[in-house]
CSV table of C-alpha atoms and ligand atoms in Angstrom, one decimal:
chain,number,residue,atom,x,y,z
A,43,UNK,CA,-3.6,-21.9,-15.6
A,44,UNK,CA,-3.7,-19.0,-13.4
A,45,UNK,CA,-6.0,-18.1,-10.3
A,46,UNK,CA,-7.0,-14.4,-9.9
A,47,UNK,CA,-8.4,-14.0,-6.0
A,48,UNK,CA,-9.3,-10.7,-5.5
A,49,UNK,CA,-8.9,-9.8,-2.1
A,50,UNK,CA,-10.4,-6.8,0.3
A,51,UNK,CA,-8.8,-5.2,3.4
A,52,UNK,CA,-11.9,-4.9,5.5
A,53,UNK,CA,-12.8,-4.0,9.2
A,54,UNK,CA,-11.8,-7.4,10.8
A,55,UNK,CA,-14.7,-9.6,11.8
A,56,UNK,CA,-14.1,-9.8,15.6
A,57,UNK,CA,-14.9,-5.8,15.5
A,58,UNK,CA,-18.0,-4.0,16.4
A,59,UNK,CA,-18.3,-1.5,14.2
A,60,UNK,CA,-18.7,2.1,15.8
A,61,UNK,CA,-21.0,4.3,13.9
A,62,UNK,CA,-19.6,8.0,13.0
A,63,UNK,CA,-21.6,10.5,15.4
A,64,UNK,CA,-22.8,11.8,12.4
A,65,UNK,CA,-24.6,9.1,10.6
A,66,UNK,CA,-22.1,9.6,7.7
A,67,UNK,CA,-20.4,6.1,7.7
A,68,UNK,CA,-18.1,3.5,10.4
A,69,UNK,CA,-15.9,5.3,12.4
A,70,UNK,CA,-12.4,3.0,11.1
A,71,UNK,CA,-10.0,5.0,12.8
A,72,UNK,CA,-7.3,2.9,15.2
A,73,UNK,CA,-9.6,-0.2,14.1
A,74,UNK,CA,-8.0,-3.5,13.2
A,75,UNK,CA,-8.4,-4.6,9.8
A,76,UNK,CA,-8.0,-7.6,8.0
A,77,UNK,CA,-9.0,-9.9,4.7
A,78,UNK,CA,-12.4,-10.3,4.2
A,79,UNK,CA,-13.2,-13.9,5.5
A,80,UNK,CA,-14.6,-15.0,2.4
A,81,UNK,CA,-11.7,-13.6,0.8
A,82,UNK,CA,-9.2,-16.0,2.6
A,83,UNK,CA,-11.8,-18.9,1.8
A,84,UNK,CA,-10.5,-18.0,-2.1
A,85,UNK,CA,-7.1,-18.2,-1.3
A,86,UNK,CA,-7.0,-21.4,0.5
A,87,UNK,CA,-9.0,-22.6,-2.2
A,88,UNK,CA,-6.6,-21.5,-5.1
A,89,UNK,CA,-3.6,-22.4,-3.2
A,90,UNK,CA,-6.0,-26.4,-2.9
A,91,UNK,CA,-5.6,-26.0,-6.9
A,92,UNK,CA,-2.6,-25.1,-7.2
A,93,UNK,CA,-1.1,-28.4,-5.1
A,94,UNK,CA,-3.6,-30.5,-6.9
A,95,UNK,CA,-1.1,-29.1,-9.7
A,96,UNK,CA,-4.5,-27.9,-11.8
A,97,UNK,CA,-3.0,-24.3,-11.6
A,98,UNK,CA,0.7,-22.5,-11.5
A,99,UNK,CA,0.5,-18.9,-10.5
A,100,UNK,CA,-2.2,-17.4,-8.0
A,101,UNK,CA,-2.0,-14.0,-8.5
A,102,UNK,CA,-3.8,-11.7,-5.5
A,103,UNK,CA,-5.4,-8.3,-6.1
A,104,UNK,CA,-6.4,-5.9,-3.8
A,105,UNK,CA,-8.0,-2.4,-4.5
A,106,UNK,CA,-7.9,-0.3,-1.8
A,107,UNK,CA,-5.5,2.4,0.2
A,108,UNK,CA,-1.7,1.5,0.4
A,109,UNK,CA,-2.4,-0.2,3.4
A,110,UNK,CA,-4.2,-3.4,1.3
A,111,UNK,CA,-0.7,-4.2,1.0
A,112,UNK,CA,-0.8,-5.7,4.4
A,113,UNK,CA,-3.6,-7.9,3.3
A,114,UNK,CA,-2.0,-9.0,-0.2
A,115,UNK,CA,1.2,-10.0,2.1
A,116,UNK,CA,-1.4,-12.1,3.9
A,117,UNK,CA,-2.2,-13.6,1.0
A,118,UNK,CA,1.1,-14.0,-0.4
A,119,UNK,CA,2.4,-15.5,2.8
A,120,UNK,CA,-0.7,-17.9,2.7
A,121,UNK,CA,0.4,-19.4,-0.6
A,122,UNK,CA,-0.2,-16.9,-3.4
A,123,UNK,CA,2.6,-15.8,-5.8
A,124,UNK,CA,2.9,-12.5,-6.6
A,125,UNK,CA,0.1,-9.4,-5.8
A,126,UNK,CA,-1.0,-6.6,-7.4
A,127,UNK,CA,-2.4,-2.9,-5.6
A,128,UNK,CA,-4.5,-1.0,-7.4
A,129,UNK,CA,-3.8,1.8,-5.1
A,130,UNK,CA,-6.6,4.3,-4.2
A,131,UNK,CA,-7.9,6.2,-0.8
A,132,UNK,CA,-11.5,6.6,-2.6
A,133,UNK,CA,-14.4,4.3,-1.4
A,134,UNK,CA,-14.5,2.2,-4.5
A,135,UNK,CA,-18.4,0.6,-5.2
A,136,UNK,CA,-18.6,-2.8,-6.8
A,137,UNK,CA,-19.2,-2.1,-10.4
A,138,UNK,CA,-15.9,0.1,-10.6
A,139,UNK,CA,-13.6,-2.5,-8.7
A,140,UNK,CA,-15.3,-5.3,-11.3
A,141,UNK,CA,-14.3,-3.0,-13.9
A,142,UNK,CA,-11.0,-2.9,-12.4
A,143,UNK,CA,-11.1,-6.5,-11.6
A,144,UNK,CA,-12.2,-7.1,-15.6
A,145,UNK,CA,-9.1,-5.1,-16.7
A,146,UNK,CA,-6.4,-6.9,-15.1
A,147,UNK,CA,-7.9,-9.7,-15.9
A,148,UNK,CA,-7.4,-9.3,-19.5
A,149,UNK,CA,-3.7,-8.2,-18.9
A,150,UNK,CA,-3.3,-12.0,-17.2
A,151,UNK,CA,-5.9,-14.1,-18.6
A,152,UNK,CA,-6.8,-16.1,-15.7
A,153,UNK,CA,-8.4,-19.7,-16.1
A,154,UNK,CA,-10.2,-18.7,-13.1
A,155,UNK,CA,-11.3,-15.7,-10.7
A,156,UNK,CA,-12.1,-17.0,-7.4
A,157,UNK,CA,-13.5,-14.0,-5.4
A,158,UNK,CA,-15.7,-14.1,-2.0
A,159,UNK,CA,-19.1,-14.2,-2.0
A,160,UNK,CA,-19.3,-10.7,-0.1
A,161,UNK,CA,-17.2,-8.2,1.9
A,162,UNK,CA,-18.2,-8.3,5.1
A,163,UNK,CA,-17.8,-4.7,5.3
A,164,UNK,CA,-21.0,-3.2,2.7
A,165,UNK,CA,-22.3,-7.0,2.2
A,166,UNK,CA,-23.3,-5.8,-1.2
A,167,UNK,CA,-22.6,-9.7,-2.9
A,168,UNK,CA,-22.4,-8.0,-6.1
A,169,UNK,CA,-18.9,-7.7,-7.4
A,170,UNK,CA,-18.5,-11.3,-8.7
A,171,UNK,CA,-21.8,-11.1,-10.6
A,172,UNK,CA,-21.1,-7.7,-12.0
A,173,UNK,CA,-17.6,-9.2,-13.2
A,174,UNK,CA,-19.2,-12.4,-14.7
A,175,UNK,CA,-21.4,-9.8,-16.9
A,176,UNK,CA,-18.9,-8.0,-17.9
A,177,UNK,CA,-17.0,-10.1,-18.9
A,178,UNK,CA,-19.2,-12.5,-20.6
A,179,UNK,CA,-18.1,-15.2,-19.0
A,180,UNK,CA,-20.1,-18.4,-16.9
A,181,UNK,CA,-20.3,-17.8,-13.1
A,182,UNK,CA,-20.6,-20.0,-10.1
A,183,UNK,CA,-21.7,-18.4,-6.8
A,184,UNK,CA,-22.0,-19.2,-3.2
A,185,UNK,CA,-19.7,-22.5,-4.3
A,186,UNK,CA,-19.7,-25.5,-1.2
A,187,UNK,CA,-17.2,-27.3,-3.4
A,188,UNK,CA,-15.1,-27.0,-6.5
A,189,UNK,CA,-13.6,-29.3,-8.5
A,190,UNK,CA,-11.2,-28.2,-11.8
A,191,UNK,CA,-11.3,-30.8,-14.3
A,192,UNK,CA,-9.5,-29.9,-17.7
A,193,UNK,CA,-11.1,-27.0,-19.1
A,194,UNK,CA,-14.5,-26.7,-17.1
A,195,UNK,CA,-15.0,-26.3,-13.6
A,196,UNK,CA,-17.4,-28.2,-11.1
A,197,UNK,CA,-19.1,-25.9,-8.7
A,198,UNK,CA,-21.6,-27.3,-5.8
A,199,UNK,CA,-23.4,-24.2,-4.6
A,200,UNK,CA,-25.1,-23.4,-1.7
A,201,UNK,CA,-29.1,-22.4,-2.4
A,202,UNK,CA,-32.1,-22.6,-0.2
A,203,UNK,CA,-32.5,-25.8,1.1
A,204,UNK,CA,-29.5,-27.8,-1.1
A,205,UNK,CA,-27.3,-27.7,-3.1
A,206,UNK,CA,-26.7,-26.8,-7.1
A,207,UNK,CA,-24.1,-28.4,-9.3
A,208,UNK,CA,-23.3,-26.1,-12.1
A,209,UNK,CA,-20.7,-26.9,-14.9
A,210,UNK,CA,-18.5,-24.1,-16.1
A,211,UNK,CA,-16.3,-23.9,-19.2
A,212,UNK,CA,-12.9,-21.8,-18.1
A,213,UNK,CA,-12.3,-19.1,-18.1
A,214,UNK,CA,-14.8,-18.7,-15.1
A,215,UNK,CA,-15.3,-16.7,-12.3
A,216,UNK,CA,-16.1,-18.3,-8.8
A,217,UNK,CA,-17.7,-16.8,-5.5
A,218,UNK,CA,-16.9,-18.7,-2.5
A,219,UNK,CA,-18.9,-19.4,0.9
A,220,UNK,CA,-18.2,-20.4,4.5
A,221,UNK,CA,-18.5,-23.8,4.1
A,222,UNK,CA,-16.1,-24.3,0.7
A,223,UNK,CA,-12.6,-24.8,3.5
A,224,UNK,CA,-11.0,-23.6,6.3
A,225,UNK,CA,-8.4,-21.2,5.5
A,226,UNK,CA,-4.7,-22.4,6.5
A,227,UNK,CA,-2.7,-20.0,9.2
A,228,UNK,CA,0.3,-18.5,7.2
A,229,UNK,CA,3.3,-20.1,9.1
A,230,UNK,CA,6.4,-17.4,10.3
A,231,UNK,CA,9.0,-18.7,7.3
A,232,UNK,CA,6.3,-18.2,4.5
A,233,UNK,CA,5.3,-15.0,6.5
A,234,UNK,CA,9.2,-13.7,6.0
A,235,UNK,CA,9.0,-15.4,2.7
A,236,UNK,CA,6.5,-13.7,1.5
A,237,UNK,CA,7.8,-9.8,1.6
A,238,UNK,CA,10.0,-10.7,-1.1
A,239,UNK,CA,7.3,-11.8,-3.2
A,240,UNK,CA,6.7,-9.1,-5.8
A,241,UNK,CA,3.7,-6.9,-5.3
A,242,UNK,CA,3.2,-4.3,-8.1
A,243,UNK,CA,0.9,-1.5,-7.7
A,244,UNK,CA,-1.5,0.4,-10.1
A,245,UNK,CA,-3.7,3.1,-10.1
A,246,UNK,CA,-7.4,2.7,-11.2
A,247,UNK,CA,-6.3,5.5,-14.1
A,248,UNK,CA,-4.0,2.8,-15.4
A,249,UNK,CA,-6.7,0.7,-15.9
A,250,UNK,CA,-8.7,3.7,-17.6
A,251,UNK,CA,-11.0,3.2,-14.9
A,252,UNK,CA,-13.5,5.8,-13.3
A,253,UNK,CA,-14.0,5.2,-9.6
A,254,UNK,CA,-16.4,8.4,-9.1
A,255,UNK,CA,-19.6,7.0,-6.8
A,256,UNK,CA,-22.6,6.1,-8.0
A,257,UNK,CA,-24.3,6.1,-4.8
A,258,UNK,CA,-24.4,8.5,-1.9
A,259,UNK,CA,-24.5,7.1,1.3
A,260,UNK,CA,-27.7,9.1,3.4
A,261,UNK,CA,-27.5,7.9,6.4
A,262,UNK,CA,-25.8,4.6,8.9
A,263,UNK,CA,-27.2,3.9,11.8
A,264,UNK,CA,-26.3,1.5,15.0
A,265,UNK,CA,-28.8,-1.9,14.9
A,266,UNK,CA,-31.8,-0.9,17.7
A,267,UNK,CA,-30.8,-1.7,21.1
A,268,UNK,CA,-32.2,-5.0,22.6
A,269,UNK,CA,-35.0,-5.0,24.6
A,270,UNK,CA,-34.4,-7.0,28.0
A,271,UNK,CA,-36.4,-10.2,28.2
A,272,UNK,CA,-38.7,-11.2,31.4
A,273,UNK,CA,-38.8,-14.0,33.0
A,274,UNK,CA,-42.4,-15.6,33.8
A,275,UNK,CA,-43.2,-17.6,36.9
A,276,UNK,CA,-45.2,-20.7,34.8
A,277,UNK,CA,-46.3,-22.0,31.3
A,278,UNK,CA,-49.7,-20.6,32.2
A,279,UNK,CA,-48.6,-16.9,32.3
A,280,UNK,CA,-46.6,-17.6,28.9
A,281,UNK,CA,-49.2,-18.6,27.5
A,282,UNK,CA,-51.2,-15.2,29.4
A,283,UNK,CA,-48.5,-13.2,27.5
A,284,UNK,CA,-48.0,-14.4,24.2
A,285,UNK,CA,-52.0,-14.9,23.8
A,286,UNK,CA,-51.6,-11.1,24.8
A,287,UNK,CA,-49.6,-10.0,22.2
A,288,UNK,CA,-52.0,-11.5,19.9
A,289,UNK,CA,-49.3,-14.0,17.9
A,290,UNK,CA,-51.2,-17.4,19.7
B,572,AMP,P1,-18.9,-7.3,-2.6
B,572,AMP,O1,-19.6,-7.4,-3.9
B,572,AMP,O2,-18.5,-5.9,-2.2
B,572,AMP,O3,-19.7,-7.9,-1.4
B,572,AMP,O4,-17.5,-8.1,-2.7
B,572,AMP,C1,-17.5,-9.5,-3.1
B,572,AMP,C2,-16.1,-9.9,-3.4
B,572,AMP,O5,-15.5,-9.0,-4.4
B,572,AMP,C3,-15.1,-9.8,-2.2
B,572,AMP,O6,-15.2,-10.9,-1.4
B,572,AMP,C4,-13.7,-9.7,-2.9
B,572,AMP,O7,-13.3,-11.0,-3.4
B,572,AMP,C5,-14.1,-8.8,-4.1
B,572,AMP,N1,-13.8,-7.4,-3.8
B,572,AMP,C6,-14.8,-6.5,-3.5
B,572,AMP,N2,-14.2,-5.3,-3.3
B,572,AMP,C7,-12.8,-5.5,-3.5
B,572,AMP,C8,-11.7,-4.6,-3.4
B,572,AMP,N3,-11.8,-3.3,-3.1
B,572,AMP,N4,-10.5,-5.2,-3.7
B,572,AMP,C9,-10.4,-6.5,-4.0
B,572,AMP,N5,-11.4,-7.3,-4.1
B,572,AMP,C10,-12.6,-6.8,-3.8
């Protein structure tokens, strides 16, 4: 079987994002970027697979400027075998990268598409669903655990309050989150190993693919600004002031 783990260069998580003085987007220039967490989550959870010897070839994907090359190298020095960059310096919204994602997926016929549960960067949490849908095949999102077992998959996913156990027949796609495993640190050799890897790269025309926005962004905006709290001398003048604000 092979894994497909799509994977997204994203402002890295350690960053606060600086807001464009124009309210048209995040200022990413000189910012550090890196694989979406939940992205590296897949990874270390195809390489898991793969040792269990339940798959051969993990194949990463990444689409994305030619920098995402970077963060397919990541992958490939995690574990995965060979990459593929679907090059492109648009902004490319969910539904076109599923519809990417769907088209190389029928050139390699994965047993499985493990993707993250969300980029980090426009949380949208859409991209595995839309794939699912258009490919017609059985999903299992936000998984906690996941278990291959001949030709289904177990997945434990995280809802409110619990967890779900879903059963999947593969081919099947899989969204990770946090909790599923802690990523491995790609060691030096496999880091040096892994630029001989081969990484291919597409364009989203290969793929017949039309990455033209559906959306328009109108505006971004910094989070409101803190208010400073106040410190009171005693439990009666907390009690004074939240009675005061009317929520006791
Ligand atoms: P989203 O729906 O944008 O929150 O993204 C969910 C998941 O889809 C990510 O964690 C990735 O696995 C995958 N994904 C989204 N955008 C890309 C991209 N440009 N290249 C590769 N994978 C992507």
């Amino acid at each position: 079987m092979k894994i497909l783990v799509p994977v997204k260069r994203v402002i890295d998580y350690n960053v606060k994002p600086r807001v464009k003085a124009d309210g048209s987007g995040v200022d990413l220039a000189n910012v550090k970027m890196s694989m979406n967490p939940f992205d590296e989550i897949a990874v270390e959870e195809a390489i898991r697979i793969k040792e269990a010897g339940k798959a051969e070839e993990i194949i990463a994907v990444s689409i994305g400027p030619a920098k995402a090359q970077e963060t397919l190298r990541t992958a490939l020095a995690m574990g995965a075998d060979r990459a593929i960059l679907v090059e492109t310096d648009d902004e490319v919204e969910p539904l076109a990268v599923a519809k990417i994602l769907k088209a190389v997926a029928e050139e390699e016929q994965p047993g499985l598409i493990m993707l993250g549960k969300q980029a980090i960067d426009d949380d949208s949490n859409q991209t595995g669903q839309m794939l699912a849908a258009l490919m017609g095949r059985p999903q299992g999102t936000f998984a906690n655990t996941v278990e291959v077992e001949g030709d289904s998959v177990t997945v434990k996913r995280e809802v409110d309050g619990g967890l779900q156990t879903v059963k999947l027949t593969l081919p099947a796609i899989v969204t990770t989150d946090l909790r599923l495993n802690e990523p491995r640190y790609a060691s030096l050799p496999n880091i040096m190993k892994a630029k001989k890897k081969p990484l291919d790269t597409k364009s989203p025309a290969d793929f017949g693919v039309d990455t033209a926005p559906r959306l328009t962004t109108t505006n971004v905006s910094e989070p409101p600004v803190r208010q400073a709290g106040e410190k009171v001398e005693d439990v009666d003048a907390l009690v004074a002031k939240i009675k005061a604000l009317g929520i006791a």
